[in-house]
Coordinates of C-alpha atoms and ligand atoms in Angstrom, one line a residue:
X1 CA 0.0 0.0 0.0
X2 CA 1.0 3.6 -0.5
X3 CA 0.1 6.9 1.3
X4 CA -1.8 9.5 -0.8
X5 CA -2.9 12.9 0.4
X6 CA -6.6 13.4 0.2
X7 CA -6.4 16.1 -2.4
X8 CA -4.7 13.6 -4.8
X9 CA -7.3 10.8 -4.3
X10 CA -9.1 9.6 -7.4
X11 CA -12.2 7.5 -8.0
X12 CA -11.4 3.9 -8.4
X13 CA -8.6 3.8 -5.9
X14 CA -9.0 1.1 -3.3
X15 CA -8.5 1.9 0.4
X16 CA -5.8 -0.4 1.9
X17 CA -6.4 0.6 5.5
X18 CA -9.5 1.7 7.4
X19 CA -9.9 5.4 8.2
X20 CA -11.0 6.4 11.6
X21 CA -12.8 9.6 12.7
X22 CA -12.4 11.2 16.1
X23 CA -14.7 9.8 18.8
X24 CA -16.1 7.2 16.5
X25 CA -16.2 3.6 17.6
X26 CA -16.3 2.3 14.0
X27 CA -14.1 3.3 11.1
X28 CA -15.3 6.1 8.8
X29 CA -14.4 4.0 5.7
X30 CA -13.4 0.3 5.7
X31 CA -10.4 -1.1 4.0
X32 CA -11.1 -2.6 0.6
X33 CA -13.6 0.3 -0.2
X34 CA -13.4 1.5 -3.8
X35 CA -13.2 5.3 -3.6
X36 CA -15.8 7.4 -5.4
X37 CA -16.3 11.2 -5.5
X38 CA -18.7 11.2 -2.5
X39 CA -16.3 9.2 -0.3
X40 CA -13.4 11.4 -1.3
X41 CA -15.4 14.6 -0.5
X42 CA -16.4 13.0 2.9
X43 CA -12.7 12.3 3.7
X44 CA -11.7 15.8 2.8
X45 CA -14.7 17.4 4.8
X46 CA -13.7 15.3 7.9
X47 CA -10.2 16.8 7.7
X48 CA -8.5 13.5 6.8
X49 CA -5.2 14.6 5.3
X50 CA -4.4 11.3 3.5
X51 CA -5.1 7.6 3.4
X52 CA -3.3 4.4 2.4
X53 CA -4.4 2.9 -0.9
X54 CA -3.6 -0.3 -2.7
X55 CA -1.1 -0.3 -5.6
X56 CA 0.1 -3.2 -7.7
X57 CA 3.5 -4.4 -6.6
X58 CA 3.1 -2.7 -3.2
X59 CA 0.9 -5.3 -1.5
X60 CA 3.6 -6.3 0.9
X61 CA 4.2 -2.8 2.3
X62 CA 2.8 -2.7 5.8
X63 CA 2.9 0.1 8.4
X64 CA 4.0 -1.1 11.8
X65 CA 1.8 0.8 14.3
X66 CA 3.0 1.2 17.8
X67 CA -0.6 1.4 19.0
X68 CA -3.7 0.7 16.9
X69 CA -5.8 3.6 15.7
X70 CA -8.7 2.3 17.8
X71 CA -6.5 2.4 21.0
X72 CA -5.1 5.8 20.1
X73 CA -8.6 7.2 20.0
X74 CA -9.4 5.5 23.3
X75 CA -6.3 6.9 24.9
X76 CA -6.9 10.4 23.4
X77 CA -10.5 10.4 24.8
X78 CA -9.1 9.4 28.2
X79 CA -6.6 12.2 28.2
X80 CA -9.3 14.7 27.1
X81 CA -11.4 13.6 30.1
X82 CA -8.5 14.0 32.5
X83 CA -7.5 17.4 31.2
X84 CA -11.1 18.7 31.3
X85 CA -11.5 17.4 34.9
X86 CA -8.3 19.2 35.9
X87 CA -9.4 22.3 34.1
X88 CA -12.8 22.6 35.7
X89 CA -11.4 21.2 39.0
X90 CA -14.2 18.6 39.3
X91 CA -11.8 15.7 39.9
X92 CA -9.6 14.7 42.7
X93 CA -6.0 15.3 41.5
X94 CA -5.0 11.8 42.8
X95 CA -7.6 10.1 40.8
X96 CA -6.6 12.0 37.6
X97 CA -2.9 11.2 38.1
X98 CA -3.9 7.6 38.8
X99 CA -5.7 7.5 35.4
X100 CA -2.7 8.9 33.6
X101 CA -0.6 6.2 35.4
X102 CA -2.8 3.5 33.9
X103 CA -2.3 4.9 30.4
X104 CA 1.4 5.1 31.0
X105 CA 1.5 1.4 32.1
X106 CA -0.2 0.6 28.8
X107 CA 2.2 2.6 26.7
X108 CA 5.3 1.3 28.5
X109 CA 4.1 -2.2 28.1
X110 CA 3.6 -1.9 24.3
X111 CA 6.9 0.0 23.8
X112 CA 9.0 -2.5 25.9
X113 CA 7.4 -5.5 24.2
X114 CA 8.0 -4.3 20.6
X115 CA 11.6 -4.6 19.5
X116 CA 11.7 -2.0 16.7
X117 CA 9.0 0.5 17.5
X118 CA 9.4 3.6 15.3
X119 CA 7.4 6.8 15.2
X120 CA 4.7 6.7 12.5
X121 CA 3.3 10.1 12.5
X122 CA 0.9 10.0 9.5
X123 CA -2.1 8.3 11.1
X124 CA -3.2 10.2 14.2
X125 CA -2.7 13.6 12.6
X126 CA -6.1 13.1 11.1
X127 CA -7.9 14.6 14.0
X128 CA -8.6 17.9 15.4
X129 CA -8.2 18.0 19.2
X130 CA -4.6 19.0 19.1
X131 CA -3.9 19.3 22.8
X132 CA -5.0 15.8 23.7
X133 CA -3.5 14.0 20.7
X134 CA -0.3 16.0 21.3
X135 CA -0.2 15.0 25.0
X136 CA -0.5 11.3 24.0
X137 CA 2.0 11.5 21.2
X138 CA 4.6 13.3 23.5
X139 CA 4.0 10.5 26.1
X140 CA 4.6 7.8 23.4
X141 CA 7.6 9.5 21.7
X142 CA 9.3 10.3 25.1
X143 CA 8.8 6.6 26.1
X144 CA 10.4 5.4 22.8
X145 CA 13.4 7.7 23.3
X146 CA 13.7 6.7 26.9
X147 CA 13.8 3.0 25.9
X148 CA 16.6 3.7 23.5
X149 CA 18.5 5.4 26.3
X150 CA 18.2 2.2 28.3
X151 CA 15.6 3.3 30.9
X152 CA 13.8 0.4 32.6
X153 CA 10.1 0.1 33.2
X154 CA 9.7 2.1 36.3
X155 CA 11.6 5.0 34.9
X156 CA 9.8 4.7 31.6
X157 CA 6.5 5.0 33.3
X158 CA 7.6 8.2 35.2
X159 CA 8.8 9.6 31.9
X160 CA 5.6 8.6 30.1
X161 CA 3.4 10.3 32.7
X162 CA 5.6 13.5 32.5
X163 CA 5.3 13.4 28.7
X164 CA 1.5 13.1 28.9
X165 CA 1.1 15.8 31.5
X166 CA 3.9 18.2 30.2
X167 CA 1.4 20.9 29.1
X168 CA -1.2 20.4 31.8
X169 CA -0.4 23.9 33.0
X170 CA -1.9 25.3 29.8
X171 CA -5.4 24.7 31.4
X172 CA -4.6 27.9 33.4
X173 CA -3.6 30.0 30.3
X174 CA -6.6 32.0 28.8
X175 CA -8.1 30.5 25.6
X176 CA -7.7 33.7 23.7
X177 CA -3.9 33.3 24.2
X178 CA -3.8 29.6 23.6
X179 CA -5.9 29.7 20.4
X180 CA -4.6 33.1 19.1
X181 CA -3.8 32.6 15.3
X182 CA -1.2 35.3 15.1
X183 CA 2.0 36.0 17.0
X184 CA 1.6 36.6 20.8
X185 CA 2.4 40.0 22.3
X186 CA 5.3 40.0 24.8
X187 CA 2.7 40.2 27.7
X188 CA 0.8 37.3 26.3
X189 CA 4.0 35.3 25.8
X190 CA 5.0 36.0 29.4
X191 CA 1.7 34.4 30.5
X192 CA 2.3 31.4 28.2
X193 CA 5.8 31.0 29.6
X194 CA 4.3 30.3 33.0
X195 CA 2.6 27.1 32.0
X196 CA 5.3 24.8 33.4
X197 CA 5.0 26.7 36.7
X198 CA 1.2 26.5 36.6
X199 CA 1.6 22.7 36.2
X200 CA 3.7 22.6 39.4
X201 CA 0.9 24.5 41.3
X202 CA -1.5 21.8 40.2
X203 CA 0.6 18.7 40.6
X204 CA 3.3 19.3 43.3
X205 CA 0.9 18.3 46.1
X206 CA 0.4 14.9 44.5
X207 CA 2.7 12.5 46.3
X208 CA 2.2 9.7 43.8
X209 CA 4.1 11.8 41.2
X210 CA 7.9 11.3 41.4
X211 CA 10.3 14.2 41.6
X212 CA 11.7 13.1 38.2
X213 CA 8.2 13.4 36.6
X214 CA 7.7 16.9 38.1
X215 CA 11.2 18.1 37.1
X216 CA 10.6 16.8 33.6
X217 CA 7.4 18.8 33.3
X218 CA 8.9 21.9 34.8
X219 CA 12.0 21.9 32.5
X220 CA 10.4 20.9 29.1
X221 CA 10.9 24.3 27.6
X222 CA 14.4 24.9 28.8
X223 CA 17.2 24.9 26.2
X224 CA 20.9 23.9 26.6
X225 CA 22.2 27.4 25.7
X226 CA 20.0 29.0 28.4
X227 CA 17.5 30.6 26.0
X228 CA 14.6 28.6 27.1
X229 CA 11.9 29.3 29.8
X230 CA 10.8 29.7 32.5
X231 CA 14.1 29.8 34.3
X232 CA 16.7 30.0 31.5
X233 CA 18.5 26.8 32.8
X234 CA 21.6 25.5 30.9
X235 CA 23.0 22.1 30.1
X236 CA 23.1 19.9 33.2
X237 CA 20.8 22.2 35.1
X238 CA 18.0 20.8 32.9
X239 CA 16.5 17.5 34.0
X240 CA 17.1 14.6 31.5
X241 CA 13.3 14.1 31.4
X242 CA 12.9 17.7 30.4
X243 CA 15.5 17.3 27.6
X244 CA 13.7 14.2 26.3
X245 CA 10.2 15.8 26.4
X246 CA 11.6 18.9 24.7
X247 CA 12.6 16.8 21.7
X248 CA 9.3 14.8 21.6
X249 CA 7.3 18.1 22.0
X250 CA 9.0 20.1 19.3
X251 CA 8.9 17.1 16.8
X252 CA 5.2 16.5 17.3
X253 CA 4.4 20.2 17.3
X254 CA 6.3 20.8 14.0
X255 CA 4.6 17.8 12.3
X256 CA 1.1 18.8 13.3
X257 CA -1.3 21.2 11.6
X258 CA -1.8 24.3 13.7
X259 CA -4.1 27.3 13.3
X260 CA -1.2 29.4 12.1
X261 CA 0.6 27.0 9.8
X262 CA 0.4 23.6 8.0
X263 CA 2.2 20.6 9.4
X264 CA 5.9 20.2 8.4
X265 CA 6.9 16.9 6.7
X266 CA 8.9 14.7 9.1
X267 CA 12.2 15.0 7.1
X268 CA 12.0 18.8 7.4
X269 CA 11.3 18.6 11.1
X270 CA 14.2 16.3 11.6
X271 CA 16.6 18.5 9.6
X272 CA 15.4 21.5 11.7
X273 CA 16.0 19.6 15.0
X274 CA 19.5 18.4 13.9
X275 CA 20.4 22.1 13.2
X276 CA 19.7 22.9 16.9
X277 CA 21.8 19.9 18.2
X278 CA 23.9 21.1 21.1
X279 CA 22.2 24.5 21.4
X280 CA 18.5 23.7 22.0
X281 CA 18.7 19.9 22.2
X282 CA 21.0 17.5 24.0
X283 CA 23.1 15.7 21.3
X284 CA 23.0 12.2 22.9
X285 CA 19.3 12.4 23.4
X286 CA 18.8 13.7 19.9
X287 CA 20.8 10.6 18.7
X288 CA 18.4 8.3 20.6
X289 CA 15.5 10.2 19.0
X290 CA 17.0 9.6 15.5
X291 CA 17.0 5.8 16.3
X292 CA 13.2 5.9 16.5
X293 CA 12.3 8.7 14.1
X294 CA 11.3 8.1 10.5
X295 CA 11.8 11.1 8.3
X296 CA 10.1 9.3 5.4
X297 CA 7.3 7.2 6.7
X298 CA 6.6 3.8 5.1
X299 CA 4.2 4.2 2.2
X300 CA 5.2 7.7 1.2
X301 CA 6.1 8.4 -2.5
X302 CA 9.5 10.0 -3.0
X303 CA 11.7 11.5 -5.8
X304 CA 15.3 10.4 -5.9
X305 CA 18.4 12.5 -6.9
X306 CA 18.7 10.2 -10.0
X307 CA 15.2 11.2 -11.2
X308 CA 13.6 7.9 -10.3
X309 CA 10.4 7.8 -8.3
X310 CA 9.7 5.2 -5.6
X311 CA 7.8 4.3 -2.4
X312 CA 9.4 4.0 1.0
X313 CA 9.0 0.4 2.1
X314 CA 11.1 0.4 5.3
X315 CA 13.1 2.7 7.6
X316 CA 16.6 2.2 9.0
X317 CA 17.1 3.0 12.7
X318 CA 19.6 5.8 13.2
X319 CA 19.5 6.8 9.5
X320 CA 16.0 8.3 9.2
X321 CA 16.9 10.3 6.1
X322 CA 18.1 7.2 4.2
X323 CA 15.2 4.7 4.1
X324 CA 14.7 1.6 1.8
X325 CA 12.8 2.5 -1.4
X326 CA 11.1 0.4 -4.0
X327 CA 11.4 1.9 -7.5
X328 CA 8.2 2.6 -9.3
X329 CA 9.5 4.3 -12.5
X330 CA 9.1 2.0 -15.5
X331 CA 12.4 0.9 -17.0
X332 CA 15.4 -1.1 -16.0
X333 CA 15.1 -0.3 -12.3
X334 CA 11.4 -0.9 -12.0
X335 CA 10.6 -3.0 -8.9
X336 CA 14.2 -2.8 -7.6
X337 CA 14.8 -2.2 -3.9
X338 CA 17.2 0.7 -3.2
X339 CA 18.7 0.5 0.4
X340 CA 19.8 4.1 0.7
X341 CA 21.3 3.4 4.2
X342 CA 23.6 0.4 3.5
X343 CA 24.2 -0.1 -0.3
X344 CA 27.6 1.4 -1.1
X345 CA 26.7 1.5 -4.8
X346 CA 24.0 4.0 -3.9
X347 CA 26.1 6.4 -1.9
X348 CA 25.5 9.2 -4.4
X349 CA 21.7 8.6 -4.5
X350 CA 19.5 10.5 -2.0
X351 CA 15.9 11.5 -1.6
X352 CA 15.3 15.0 -2.9
X353 CA 11.7 15.3 -1.7
X354 CA 8.3 13.6 -1.2
X355 CA 6.1 13.6 -4.4
X356 CA 3.6 16.5 -4.2
X357 CA 2.8 17.4 -7.8
X358 CA -0.6 15.9 -8.5
X359 CA 0.3 15.2 -12.1
X360 CA 3.5 13.4 -11.2
X361 CA 1.6 11.3 -8.5
X362 CA -1.0 10.5 -11.1
X363 CA 1.6 9.4 -13.6
X364 CA 3.3 7.1 -11.1
X365 CA 0.0 5.6 -10.1
X366 CA -1.1 5.0 -13.7
X367 CA 2.3 3.4 -14.5
X368 CA 1.7 1.0 -11.6
X369 CA -2.0 0.5 -11.3
X370 CA -4.4 -2.2 -12.4
X371 CA -6.7 0.0 -14.4
X372 CA -9.4 -2.5 -14.9
X373 CA -10.5 -1.8 -11.3
X374 CA -10.6 1.9 -11.8
X375 CA -12.6 1.6 -15.0
X376 CA -15.0 -0.7 -13.3
X377 CA -15.6 1.7 -10.5
X378 CA -16.2 4.6 -12.9
X379 CA -18.8 2.8 -14.9
Ligands
FE2_1 FE1 4.8 23.2 26.9

């Protein structure tokens, strides 16, 4: 299967993976569905940015999900309930923290059991409630990074809880500041910069939270060079949990649609983060992040520097910018597997970009599709 953005979908394409909507307990569209104009319009109107479709020769491409979409929606809904309870103060803080602990147990269990968990950021970005999805994603990403750093279960759970609660202090920031589409004034930004401290006001009385968890939440906006907030801490003054959450937080924020900008593609976000290694981000922790990050998610169509087009079929831990690509351009290389991480004959070949031009995407699909199906669906 391959990933196609919703605005490039065509009638006759066959859905390779079910598509879920927020808060729904059944998929919006089932796998195997042949797309038609009304289904495509529905996907676009629901804000679904893209879907996986079937393509001849790509049947064996599968996306390894850390957590199923169904479970992600369940966890997101749980986090939403907890945040709203804390916001309106209609829940005992101990009960809320206990609920987050259960979710952390679940995430740690999955991350520890799976040998090669990678971040797949395409799927969950389909949905609107940014804060809750972001909290879950930062919890998962932080746990993945912590595992690569050799943390054991108890520490991973404390880290996961810190990742999920890192922005809980934002429930005290006025909505007109949180949701402001333009740049914040310096007064507004001063209020926003207090959200780690607001979190401490809410959580520090809760004895079931460890000092590491609280320190991680408090320091997640500090930067190694001292330009972060709220305290302008430097290097070793910043708790390791804070350094991990900072990386998970920035990566997820950059790769998400926001009111003021479209989501960055993962490879652009990774390049940006590498450019701040040692100034904003801890180099060793960034290296652990690169072991679980995939710059070009499986199923994405890409252009190579030798003008061939292909689809990413696998990612290589530690070398996120050099995945394994199956060539889709007709000719002598059609169907060949290019291992851009390990094949010394391909040292001069790199990915130049993901395929975005609708005409180019259409051409690649036509060159590789079984058009009898498309014609049948159009009749
Ligand atoms: Fe934050």
